Tab-separated table of C-alpha atoms and ligand atoms in Angstrom:
chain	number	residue	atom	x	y	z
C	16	UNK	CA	-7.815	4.393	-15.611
C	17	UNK	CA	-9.081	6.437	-12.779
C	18	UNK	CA	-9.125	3.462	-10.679
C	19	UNK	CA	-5.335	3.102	-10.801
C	20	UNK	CA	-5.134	6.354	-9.263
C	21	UNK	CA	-4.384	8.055	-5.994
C	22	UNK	CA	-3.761	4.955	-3.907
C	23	UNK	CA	-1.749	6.083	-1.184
C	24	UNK	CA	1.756	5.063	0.075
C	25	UNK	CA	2.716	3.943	3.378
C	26	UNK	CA	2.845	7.479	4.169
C	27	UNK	CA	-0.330	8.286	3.462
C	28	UNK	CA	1.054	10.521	0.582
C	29	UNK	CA	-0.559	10.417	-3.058
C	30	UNK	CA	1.576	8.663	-5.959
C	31	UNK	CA	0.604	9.096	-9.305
C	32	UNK	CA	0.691	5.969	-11.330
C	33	UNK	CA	-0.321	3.949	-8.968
C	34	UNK	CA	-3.165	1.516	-9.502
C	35	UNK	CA	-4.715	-1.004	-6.648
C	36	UNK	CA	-3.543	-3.841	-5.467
C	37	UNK	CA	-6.521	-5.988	-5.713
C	38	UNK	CA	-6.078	-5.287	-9.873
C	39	UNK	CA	-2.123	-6.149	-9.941
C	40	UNK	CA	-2.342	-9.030	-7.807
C	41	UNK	CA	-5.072	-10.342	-10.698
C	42	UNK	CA	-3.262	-8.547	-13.423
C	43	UNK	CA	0.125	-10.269	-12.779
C	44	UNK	CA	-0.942	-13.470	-11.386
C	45	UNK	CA	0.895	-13.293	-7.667
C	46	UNK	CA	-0.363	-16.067	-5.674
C	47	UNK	CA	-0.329	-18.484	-8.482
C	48	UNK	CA	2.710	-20.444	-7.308
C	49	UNK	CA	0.946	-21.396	-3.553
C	50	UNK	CA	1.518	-24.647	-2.072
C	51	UNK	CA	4.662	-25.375	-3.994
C	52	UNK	CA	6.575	-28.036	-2.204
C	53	UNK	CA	9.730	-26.459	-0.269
C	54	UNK	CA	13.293	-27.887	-1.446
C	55	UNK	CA	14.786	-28.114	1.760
C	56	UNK	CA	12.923	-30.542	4.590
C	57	UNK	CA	12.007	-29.322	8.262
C	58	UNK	CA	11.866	-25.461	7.392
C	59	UNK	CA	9.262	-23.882	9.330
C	60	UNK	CA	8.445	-20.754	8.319
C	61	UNK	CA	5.131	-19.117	8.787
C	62	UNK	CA	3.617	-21.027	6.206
C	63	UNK	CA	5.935	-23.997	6.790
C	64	UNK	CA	6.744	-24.047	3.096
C	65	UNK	CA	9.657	-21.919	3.040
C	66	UNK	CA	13.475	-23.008	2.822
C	67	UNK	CA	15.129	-19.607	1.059
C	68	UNK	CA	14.639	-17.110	4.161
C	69	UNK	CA	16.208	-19.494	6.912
C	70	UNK	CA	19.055	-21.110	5.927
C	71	UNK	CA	20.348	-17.391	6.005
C	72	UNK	CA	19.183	-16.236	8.902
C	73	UNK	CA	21.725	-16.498	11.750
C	74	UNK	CA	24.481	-15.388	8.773
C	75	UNK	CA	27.363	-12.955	9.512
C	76	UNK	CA	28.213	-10.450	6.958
C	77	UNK	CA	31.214	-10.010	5.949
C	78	UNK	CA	31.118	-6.313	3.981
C	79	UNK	CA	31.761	-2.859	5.514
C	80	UNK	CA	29.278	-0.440	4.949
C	81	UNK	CA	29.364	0.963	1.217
C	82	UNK	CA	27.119	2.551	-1.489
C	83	UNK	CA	25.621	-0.124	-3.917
C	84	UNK	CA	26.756	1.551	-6.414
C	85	UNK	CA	30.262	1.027	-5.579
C	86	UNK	CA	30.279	-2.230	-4.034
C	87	UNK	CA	28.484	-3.679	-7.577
C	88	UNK	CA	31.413	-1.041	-9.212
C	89	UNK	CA	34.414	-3.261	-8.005
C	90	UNK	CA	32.620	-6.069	-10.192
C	91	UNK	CA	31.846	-4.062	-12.936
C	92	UNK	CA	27.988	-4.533	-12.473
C	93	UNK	CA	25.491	-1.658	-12.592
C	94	UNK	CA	23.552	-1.434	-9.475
C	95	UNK	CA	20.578	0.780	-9.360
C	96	UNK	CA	17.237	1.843	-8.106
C	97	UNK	CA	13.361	2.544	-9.150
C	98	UNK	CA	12.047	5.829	-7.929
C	99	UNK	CA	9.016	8.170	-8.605
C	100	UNK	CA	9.566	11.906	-9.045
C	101	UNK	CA	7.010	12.758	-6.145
C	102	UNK	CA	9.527	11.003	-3.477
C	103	UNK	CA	12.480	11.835	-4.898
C	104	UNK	CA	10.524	15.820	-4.787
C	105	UNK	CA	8.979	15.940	-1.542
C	106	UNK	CA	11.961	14.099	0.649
C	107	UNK	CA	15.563	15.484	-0.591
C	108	UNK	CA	16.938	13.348	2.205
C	109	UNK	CA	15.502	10.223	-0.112
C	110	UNK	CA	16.622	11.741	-2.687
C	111	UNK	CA	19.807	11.831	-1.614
C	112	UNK	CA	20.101	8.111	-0.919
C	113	UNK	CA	18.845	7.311	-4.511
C	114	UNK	CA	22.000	10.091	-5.557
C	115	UNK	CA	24.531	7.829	-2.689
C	116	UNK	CA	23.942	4.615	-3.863
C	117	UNK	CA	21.910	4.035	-7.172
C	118	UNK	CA	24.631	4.369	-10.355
C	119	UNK	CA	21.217	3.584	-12.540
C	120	UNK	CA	17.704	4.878	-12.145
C	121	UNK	CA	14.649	3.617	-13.388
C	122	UNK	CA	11.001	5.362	-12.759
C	123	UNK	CA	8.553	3.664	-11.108
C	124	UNK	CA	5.569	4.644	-12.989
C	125	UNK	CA	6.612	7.801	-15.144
C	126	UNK	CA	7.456	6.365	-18.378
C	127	UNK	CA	4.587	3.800	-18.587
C	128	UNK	CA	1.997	4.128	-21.097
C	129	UNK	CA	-0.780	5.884	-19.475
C	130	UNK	CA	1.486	8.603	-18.123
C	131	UNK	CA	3.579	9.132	-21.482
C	132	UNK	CA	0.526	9.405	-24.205
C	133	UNK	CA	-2.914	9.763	-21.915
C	134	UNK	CA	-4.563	10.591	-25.017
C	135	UNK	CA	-3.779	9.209	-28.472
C	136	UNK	CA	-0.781	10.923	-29.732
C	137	UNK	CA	-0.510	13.276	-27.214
C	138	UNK	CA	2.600	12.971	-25.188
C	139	UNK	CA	3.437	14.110	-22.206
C	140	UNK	CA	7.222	13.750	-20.905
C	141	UNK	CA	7.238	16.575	-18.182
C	142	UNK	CA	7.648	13.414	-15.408
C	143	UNK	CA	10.275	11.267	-17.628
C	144	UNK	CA	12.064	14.018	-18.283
C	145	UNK	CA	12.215	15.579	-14.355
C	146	UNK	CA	13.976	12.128	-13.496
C	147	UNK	CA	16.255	12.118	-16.550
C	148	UNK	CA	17.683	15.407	-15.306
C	149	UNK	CA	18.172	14.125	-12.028
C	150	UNK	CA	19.737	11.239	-12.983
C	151	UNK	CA	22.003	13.496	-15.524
C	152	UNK	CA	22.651	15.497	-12.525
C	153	UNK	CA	24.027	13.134	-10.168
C	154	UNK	CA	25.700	11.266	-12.557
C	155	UNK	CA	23.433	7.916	-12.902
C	156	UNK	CA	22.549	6.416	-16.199
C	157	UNK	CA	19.065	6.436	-16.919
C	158	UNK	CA	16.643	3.536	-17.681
C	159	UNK	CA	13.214	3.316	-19.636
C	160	UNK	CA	10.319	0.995	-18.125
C	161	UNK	CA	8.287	0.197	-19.965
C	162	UNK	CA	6.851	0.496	-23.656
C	163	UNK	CA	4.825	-2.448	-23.935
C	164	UNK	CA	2.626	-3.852	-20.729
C	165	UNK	CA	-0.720	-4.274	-20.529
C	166	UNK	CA	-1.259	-3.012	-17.402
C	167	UNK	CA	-1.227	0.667	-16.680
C	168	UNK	CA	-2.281	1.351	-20.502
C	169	UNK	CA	-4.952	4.457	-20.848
C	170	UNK	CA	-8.235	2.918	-21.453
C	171	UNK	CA	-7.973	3.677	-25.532
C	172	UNK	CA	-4.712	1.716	-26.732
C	173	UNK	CA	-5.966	-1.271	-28.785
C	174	UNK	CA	-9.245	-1.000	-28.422
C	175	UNK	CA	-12.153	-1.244	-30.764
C	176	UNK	CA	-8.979	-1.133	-33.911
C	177	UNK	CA	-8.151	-3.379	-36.764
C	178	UNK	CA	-4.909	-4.953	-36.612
C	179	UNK	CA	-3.088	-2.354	-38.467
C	180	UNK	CA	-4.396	0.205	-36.656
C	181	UNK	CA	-2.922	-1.418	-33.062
C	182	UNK	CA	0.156	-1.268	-34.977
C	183	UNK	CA	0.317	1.857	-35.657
C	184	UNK	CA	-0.731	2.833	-32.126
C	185	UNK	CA	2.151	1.027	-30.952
C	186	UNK	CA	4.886	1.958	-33.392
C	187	UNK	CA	3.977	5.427	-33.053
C	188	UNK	CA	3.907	5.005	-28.828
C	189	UNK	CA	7.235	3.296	-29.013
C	190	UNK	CA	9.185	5.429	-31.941
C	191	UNK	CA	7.942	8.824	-30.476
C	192	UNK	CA	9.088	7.878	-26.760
C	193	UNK	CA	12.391	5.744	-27.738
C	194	UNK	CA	13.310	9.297	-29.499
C	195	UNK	CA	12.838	11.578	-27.598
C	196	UNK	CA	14.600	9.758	-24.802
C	197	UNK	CA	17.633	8.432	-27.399
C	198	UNK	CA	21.576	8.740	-26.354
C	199	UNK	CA	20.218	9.068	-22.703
C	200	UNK	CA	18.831	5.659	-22.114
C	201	UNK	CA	21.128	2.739	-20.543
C	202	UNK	CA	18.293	0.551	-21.763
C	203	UNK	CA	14.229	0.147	-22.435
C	204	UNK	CA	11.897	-2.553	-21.342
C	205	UNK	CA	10.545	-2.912	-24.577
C	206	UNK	CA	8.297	-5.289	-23.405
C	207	UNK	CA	6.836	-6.278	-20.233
C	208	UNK	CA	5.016	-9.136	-19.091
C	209	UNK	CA	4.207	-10.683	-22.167
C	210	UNK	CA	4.246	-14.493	-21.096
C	211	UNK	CA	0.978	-16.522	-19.316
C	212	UNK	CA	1.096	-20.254	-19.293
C	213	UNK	CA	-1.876	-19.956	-17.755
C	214	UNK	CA	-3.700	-18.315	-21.051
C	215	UNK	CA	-3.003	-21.837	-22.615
C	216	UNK	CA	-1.253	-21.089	-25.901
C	217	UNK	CA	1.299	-23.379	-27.053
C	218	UNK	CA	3.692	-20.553	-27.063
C	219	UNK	CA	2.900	-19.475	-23.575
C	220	UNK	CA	2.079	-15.863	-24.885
C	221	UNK	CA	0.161	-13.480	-22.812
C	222	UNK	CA	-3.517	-12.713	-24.059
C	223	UNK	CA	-3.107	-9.263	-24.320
C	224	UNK	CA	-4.748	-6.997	-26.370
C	225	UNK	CA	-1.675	-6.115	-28.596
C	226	UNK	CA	-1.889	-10.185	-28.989
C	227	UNK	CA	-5.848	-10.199	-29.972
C	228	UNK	CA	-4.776	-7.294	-32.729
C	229	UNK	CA	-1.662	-7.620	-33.680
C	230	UNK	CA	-0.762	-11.212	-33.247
C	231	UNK	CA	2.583	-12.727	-31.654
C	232	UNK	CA	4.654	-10.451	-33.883
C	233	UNK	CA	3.717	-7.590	-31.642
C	234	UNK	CA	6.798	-8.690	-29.701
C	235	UNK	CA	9.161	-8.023	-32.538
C	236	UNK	CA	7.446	-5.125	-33.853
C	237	UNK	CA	8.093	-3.012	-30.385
C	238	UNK	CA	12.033	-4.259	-30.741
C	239	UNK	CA	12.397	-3.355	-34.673
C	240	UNK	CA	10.576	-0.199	-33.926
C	241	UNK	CA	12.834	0.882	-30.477
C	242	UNK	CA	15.658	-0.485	-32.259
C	243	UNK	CA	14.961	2.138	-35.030
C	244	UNK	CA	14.227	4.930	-32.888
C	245	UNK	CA	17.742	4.361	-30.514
C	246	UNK	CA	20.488	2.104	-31.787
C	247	UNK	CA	22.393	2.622	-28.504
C	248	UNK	CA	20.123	1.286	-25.832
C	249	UNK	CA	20.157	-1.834	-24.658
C	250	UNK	CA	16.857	-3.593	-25.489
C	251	UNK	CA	15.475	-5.772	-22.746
C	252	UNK	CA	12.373	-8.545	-22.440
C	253	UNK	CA	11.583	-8.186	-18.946
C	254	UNK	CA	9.036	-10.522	-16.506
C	255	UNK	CA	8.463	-12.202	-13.518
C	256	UNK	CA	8.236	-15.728	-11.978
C	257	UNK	CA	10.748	-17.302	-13.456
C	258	UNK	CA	13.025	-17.207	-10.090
C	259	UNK	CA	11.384	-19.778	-7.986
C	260	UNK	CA	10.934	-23.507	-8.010
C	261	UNK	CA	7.791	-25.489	-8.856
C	262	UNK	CA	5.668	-26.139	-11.838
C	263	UNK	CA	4.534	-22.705	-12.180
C	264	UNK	CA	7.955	-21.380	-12.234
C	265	UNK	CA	9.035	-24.041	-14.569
C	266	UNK	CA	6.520	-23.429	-17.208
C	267	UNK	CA	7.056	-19.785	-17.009
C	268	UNK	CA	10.751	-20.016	-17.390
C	269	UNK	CA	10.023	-22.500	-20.418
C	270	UNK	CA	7.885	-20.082	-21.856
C	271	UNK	CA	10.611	-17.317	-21.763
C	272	UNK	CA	13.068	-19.636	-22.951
C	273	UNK	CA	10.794	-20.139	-25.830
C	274	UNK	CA	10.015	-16.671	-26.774
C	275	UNK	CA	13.778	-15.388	-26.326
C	276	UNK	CA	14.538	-18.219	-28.672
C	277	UNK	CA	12.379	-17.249	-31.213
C	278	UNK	CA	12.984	-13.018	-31.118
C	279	UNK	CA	16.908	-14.421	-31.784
C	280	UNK	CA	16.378	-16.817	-34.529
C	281	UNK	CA	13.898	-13.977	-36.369
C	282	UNK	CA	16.986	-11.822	-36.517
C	283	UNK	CA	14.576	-9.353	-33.594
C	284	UNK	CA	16.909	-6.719	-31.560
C	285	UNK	CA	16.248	-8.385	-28.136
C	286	UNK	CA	19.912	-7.835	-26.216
C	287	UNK	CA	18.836	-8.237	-22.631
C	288	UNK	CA	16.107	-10.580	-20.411
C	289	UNK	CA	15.401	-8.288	-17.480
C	290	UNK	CA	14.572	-11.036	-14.358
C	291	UNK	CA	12.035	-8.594	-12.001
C	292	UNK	CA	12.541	-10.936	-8.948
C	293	UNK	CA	10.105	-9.525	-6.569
C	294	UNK	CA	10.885	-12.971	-4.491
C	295	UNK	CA	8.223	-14.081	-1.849
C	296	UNK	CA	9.637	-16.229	0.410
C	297	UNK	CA	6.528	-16.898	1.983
C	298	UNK	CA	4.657	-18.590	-0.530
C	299	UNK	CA	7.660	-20.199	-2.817
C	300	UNK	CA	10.650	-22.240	-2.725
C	301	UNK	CA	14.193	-21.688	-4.226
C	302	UNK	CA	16.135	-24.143	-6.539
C	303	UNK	CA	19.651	-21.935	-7.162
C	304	UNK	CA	20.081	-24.533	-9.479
C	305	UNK	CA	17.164	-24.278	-11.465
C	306	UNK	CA	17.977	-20.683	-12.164
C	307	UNK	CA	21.521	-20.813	-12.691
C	308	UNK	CA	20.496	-22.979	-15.503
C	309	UNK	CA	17.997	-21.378	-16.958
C	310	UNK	CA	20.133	-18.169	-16.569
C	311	UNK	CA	22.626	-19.306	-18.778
C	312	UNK	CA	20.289	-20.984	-21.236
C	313	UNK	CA	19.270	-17.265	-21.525
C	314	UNK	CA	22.867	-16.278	-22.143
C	315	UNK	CA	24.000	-18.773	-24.332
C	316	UNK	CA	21.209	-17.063	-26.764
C	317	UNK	CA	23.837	-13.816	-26.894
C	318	UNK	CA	21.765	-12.021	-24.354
C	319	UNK	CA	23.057	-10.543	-20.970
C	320	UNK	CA	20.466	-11.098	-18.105
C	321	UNK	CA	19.688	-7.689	-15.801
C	322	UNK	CA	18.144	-8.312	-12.450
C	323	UNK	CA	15.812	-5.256	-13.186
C	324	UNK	CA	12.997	-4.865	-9.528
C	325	UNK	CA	14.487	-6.455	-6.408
C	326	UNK	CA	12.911	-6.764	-3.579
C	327	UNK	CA	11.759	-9.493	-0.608
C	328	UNK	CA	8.152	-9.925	-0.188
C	329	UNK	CA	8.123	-9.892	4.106
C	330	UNK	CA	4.089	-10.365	3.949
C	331	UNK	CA	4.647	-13.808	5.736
C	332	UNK	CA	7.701	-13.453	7.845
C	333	UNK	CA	7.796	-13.126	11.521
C	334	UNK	CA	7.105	-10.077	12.773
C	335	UNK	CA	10.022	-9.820	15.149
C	336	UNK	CA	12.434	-6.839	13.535
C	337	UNK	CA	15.329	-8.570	13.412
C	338	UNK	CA	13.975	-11.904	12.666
C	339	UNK	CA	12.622	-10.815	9.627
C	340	UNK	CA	15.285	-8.282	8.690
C	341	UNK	CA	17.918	-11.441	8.793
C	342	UNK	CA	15.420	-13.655	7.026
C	343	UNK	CA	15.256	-10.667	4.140
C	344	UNK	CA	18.741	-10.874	4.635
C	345	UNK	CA	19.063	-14.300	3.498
C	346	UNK	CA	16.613	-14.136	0.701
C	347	UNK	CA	18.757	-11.715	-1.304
C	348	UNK	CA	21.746	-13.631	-0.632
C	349	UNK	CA	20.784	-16.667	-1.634
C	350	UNK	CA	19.323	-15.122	-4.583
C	351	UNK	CA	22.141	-13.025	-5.412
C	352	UNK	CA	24.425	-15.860	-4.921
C	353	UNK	CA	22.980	-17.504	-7.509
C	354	UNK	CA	22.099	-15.108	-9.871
C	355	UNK	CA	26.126	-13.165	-9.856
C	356	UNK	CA	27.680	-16.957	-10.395
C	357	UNK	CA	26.945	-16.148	-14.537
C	358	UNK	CA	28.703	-13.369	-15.990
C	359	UNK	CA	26.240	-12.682	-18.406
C	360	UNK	CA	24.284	-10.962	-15.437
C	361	UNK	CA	25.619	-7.505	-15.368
C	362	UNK	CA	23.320	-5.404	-13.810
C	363	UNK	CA	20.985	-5.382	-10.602
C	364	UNK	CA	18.077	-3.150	-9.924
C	365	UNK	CA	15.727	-2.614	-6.637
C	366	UNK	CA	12.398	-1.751	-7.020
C	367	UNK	CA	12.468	0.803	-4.818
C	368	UNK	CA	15.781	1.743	-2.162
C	369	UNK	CA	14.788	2.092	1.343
C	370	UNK	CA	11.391	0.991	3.138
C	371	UNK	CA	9.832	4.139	3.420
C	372	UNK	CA	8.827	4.103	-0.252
C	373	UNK	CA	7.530	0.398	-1.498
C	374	UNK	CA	4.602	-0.120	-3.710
C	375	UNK	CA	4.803	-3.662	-1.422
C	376	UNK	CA	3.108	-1.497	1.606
C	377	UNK	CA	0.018	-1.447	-1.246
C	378	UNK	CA	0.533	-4.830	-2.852
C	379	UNK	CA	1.528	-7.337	-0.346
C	380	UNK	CA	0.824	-5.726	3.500
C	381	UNK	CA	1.171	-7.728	6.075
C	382	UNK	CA	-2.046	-9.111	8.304
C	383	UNK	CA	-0.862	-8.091	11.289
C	384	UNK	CA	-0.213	-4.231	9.966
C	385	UNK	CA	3.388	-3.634	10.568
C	386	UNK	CA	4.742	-1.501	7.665
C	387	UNK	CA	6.906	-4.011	5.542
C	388	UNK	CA	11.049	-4.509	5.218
C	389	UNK	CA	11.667	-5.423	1.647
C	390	UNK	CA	14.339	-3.108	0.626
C	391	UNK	CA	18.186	-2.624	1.845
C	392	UNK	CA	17.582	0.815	3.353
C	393	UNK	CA	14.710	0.864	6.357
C	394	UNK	CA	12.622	4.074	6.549
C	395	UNK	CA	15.021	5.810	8.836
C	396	UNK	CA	17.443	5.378	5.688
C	397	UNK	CA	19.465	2.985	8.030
C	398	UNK	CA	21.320	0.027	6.269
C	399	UNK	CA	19.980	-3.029	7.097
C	400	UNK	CA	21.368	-6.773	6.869
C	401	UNK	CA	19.976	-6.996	3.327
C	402	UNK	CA	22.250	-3.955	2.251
C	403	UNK	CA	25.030	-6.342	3.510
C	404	UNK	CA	24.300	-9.370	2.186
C	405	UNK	CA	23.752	-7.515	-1.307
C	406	UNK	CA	27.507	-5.816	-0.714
C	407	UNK	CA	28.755	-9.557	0.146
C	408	UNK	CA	27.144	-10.909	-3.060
C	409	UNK	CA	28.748	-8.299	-4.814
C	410	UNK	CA	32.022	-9.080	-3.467
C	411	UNK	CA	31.838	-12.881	-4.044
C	412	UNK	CA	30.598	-12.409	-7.769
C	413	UNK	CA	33.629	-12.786	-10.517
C	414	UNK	CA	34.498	-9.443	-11.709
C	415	UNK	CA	32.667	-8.493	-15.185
C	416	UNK	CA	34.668	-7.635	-18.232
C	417	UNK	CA	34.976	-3.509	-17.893
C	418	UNK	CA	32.610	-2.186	-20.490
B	528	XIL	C1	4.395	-0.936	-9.870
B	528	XIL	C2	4.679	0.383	-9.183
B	528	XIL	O1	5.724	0.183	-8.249
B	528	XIL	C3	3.433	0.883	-8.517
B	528	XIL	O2	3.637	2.201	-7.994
B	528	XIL	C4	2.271	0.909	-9.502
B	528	XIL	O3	1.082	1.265	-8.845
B	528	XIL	C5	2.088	-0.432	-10.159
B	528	XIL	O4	3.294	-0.838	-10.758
B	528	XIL	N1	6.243	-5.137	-12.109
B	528	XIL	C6	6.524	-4.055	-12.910
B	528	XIL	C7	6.408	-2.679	-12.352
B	528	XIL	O5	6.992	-4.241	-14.033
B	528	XIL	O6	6.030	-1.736	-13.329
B	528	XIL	C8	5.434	-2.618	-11.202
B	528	XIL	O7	5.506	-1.318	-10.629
B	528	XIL	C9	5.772	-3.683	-10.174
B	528	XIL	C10	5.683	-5.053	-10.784
């Protein structure tokens, strides 16, 4: 796993965890919904495909300046934030920010596989534990990502092992880390990722290596076996893709429809889909309809729906500042819009909180080489429109039973 290692930020600092963006772009299949066909006419855009960024983008907001945190609060929905210890370390006034408006915070990279057992049962939980403390401290609830991806995995875990043996590796993985972490976690990602149309199988699975070994059940061993090891924390499936229009899109939100379906009939402890919505509106096209619907499909399983890695993919918007900040801007609201009409979606996460930290200035820079504006903090720490049009979603959304 060397390889994943010591890209640098936009900074030119070193984050652990990290692996290249060449790898995650194959790994996670961005790119794959290209060409769709936009669902509003005469948008022009720099691809000329785009209709979610515009509509938005000479919009007013209508919120005064407020933490997330509390904003989300008046609706009873959990906002919060992705952050690495190293930031959060080296730049107290970041830190800070994360403490101002994040109620829930999720690590970036420290609780993944490769960080949590390098070598095989051998744990190491120096990192998780650093942000669980400052979380405790500054009064957030704390969230666990992830258990079960196949990315970011050290190079041993399921290879050159009989079936049970993968099982073992991963019920021991998931038990030890679920316990050590249990009555502090808000929730797990149990598992991440797990869904490929693209592989071919009739039940859109993933072909993982926990899938060669194990078999599809590997999916409801990791929820039996977290479910064990912490009865309190909300259980999530969490993935991608499933926020755009397009055929893509479709299948991928059929494929999760399927799975969730089957986890719930089986009796398995799935309580939550996480929706990562890292939404490019470059390359995609919006249909709030088509996720509406397929967000309460999702809920009318019994499952409440997190929003769990926010953030606006600015790779093909104009470079102008404000352009593209308004065009951001629009992006979340329309998406937020959306997503807030069902009350079954309770809680929103950023991937990331301000611009100064985004694995996007790695994953998806822009061609002309102006740092990226994904988040709704810039790198000065300055709100920008998104941070609005996030507070005006907020304030739109029906207020969620108090829990
Ligand atoms: C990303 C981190 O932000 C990067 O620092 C790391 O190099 C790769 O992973 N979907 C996920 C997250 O579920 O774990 C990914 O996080 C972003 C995409």
């Amino acid at each position: 796993m060397s390889a994943r290692r010591g890209v640098t930020n936009s900074r030119g600092a070193v984050a652990p965890g990290q692996m290249t963006r060449r790898e995650f772009v194959r790994l996670a299949g961005f790119g794959a919904a290209a060409g769709l066909v936009p669902a509003l006419a005469g948008c022009d855009s720099a691809l000329g495909n785009s209709s979610w960024a515009l509509r938005s983008a000479t919009k007013t907001f209508l919120s005064a300046f407020q933490p997330l945190k509390a904003g989300a609060g008046d609706k009873n929905i959990l906002f919060g934030a992705a952050a690495g210890q190293w930031a959060l370390q080296a730049d107290p006034a970041f830190a800070t920010q994360i403490a101002t408006h994040a109620g829930l915070l999720v690590p970036e990279n420290e609780l993944k596989w490769e960080t949590v057992e390098p070598q095989p049962d051998t744990f190491n939980f120096t990192p998780g534990d650093w942000l669980a403390d400052f979380a405790t401290q500054h009064g957030q609830k704390f969230r666990g990502h992830t258990l079960v991806w196949h990315q970011q995995l050290p190079t041993w875990a399921g290879v050159g092992v009989t079936g049970a043996e993968a099982a073992q590796q991963l019920t021991n993985h998931i038990a030890k880390t679920v316990v050590h972490y249990a009555g502090r976690m808000h929730s797990w990602d149990v598992v991440n990722e797990a869904i490929n149309p693209r592989d071919g199988r009739a039940d859109y699975l993933r072909n993982t290596v926990w899938l060669q070994t194990i078999g599809p059940d590997y999916i409801d061993l990791a929820f039996r076996t977290a479910a064990a090891a912490d009865p309190a924390a909300v259980l999530v499936y969490n993935d991608y893709g499933m926020e755009y229009d397009g055929s893509d899109a479709d299948a991928r939100r059929a494929g999760i429809l399927q799975l969730l379906t089957r986890l719930k009939a089986a009796g398995t402890p799935v309580h939550a889909l996480g929706i990562q919505a890292h939404l490019d509106p470059g390359i995609t096209s919006f249909d709030a309809g088509k996720l509406v619907t397929f967000i309460r499909a999702v809920a009318d399983l019994g499952l409440k729906i997190f929003i769990t890695e926010l953030d606006v993919i600015d790779q093909r918007l104009p470079a102008d500042v404000a352009t593209r900040d308004s065009e951001v801007a629009g992006v979340y609201a329309e998406f937020l819009g959306a997503a807030l009409q069902d009350p079954a979606v309770t809680t929103v996460l950023t991937w990331g909180l301000s611009d100064r930290y985004t694995w996007l200035s790695n994953f998806r820079p822009r061609s002309d080489g102006l740092p990226v504006r994904p988040l709704p903090l810039d790198s000065s720490f300055q709100a920008k429109p998104a941070l609005y049009a996030m507070l005006d979603a907020f304030q739109a959304a029906a207020p969620r039973p108090a829990s």
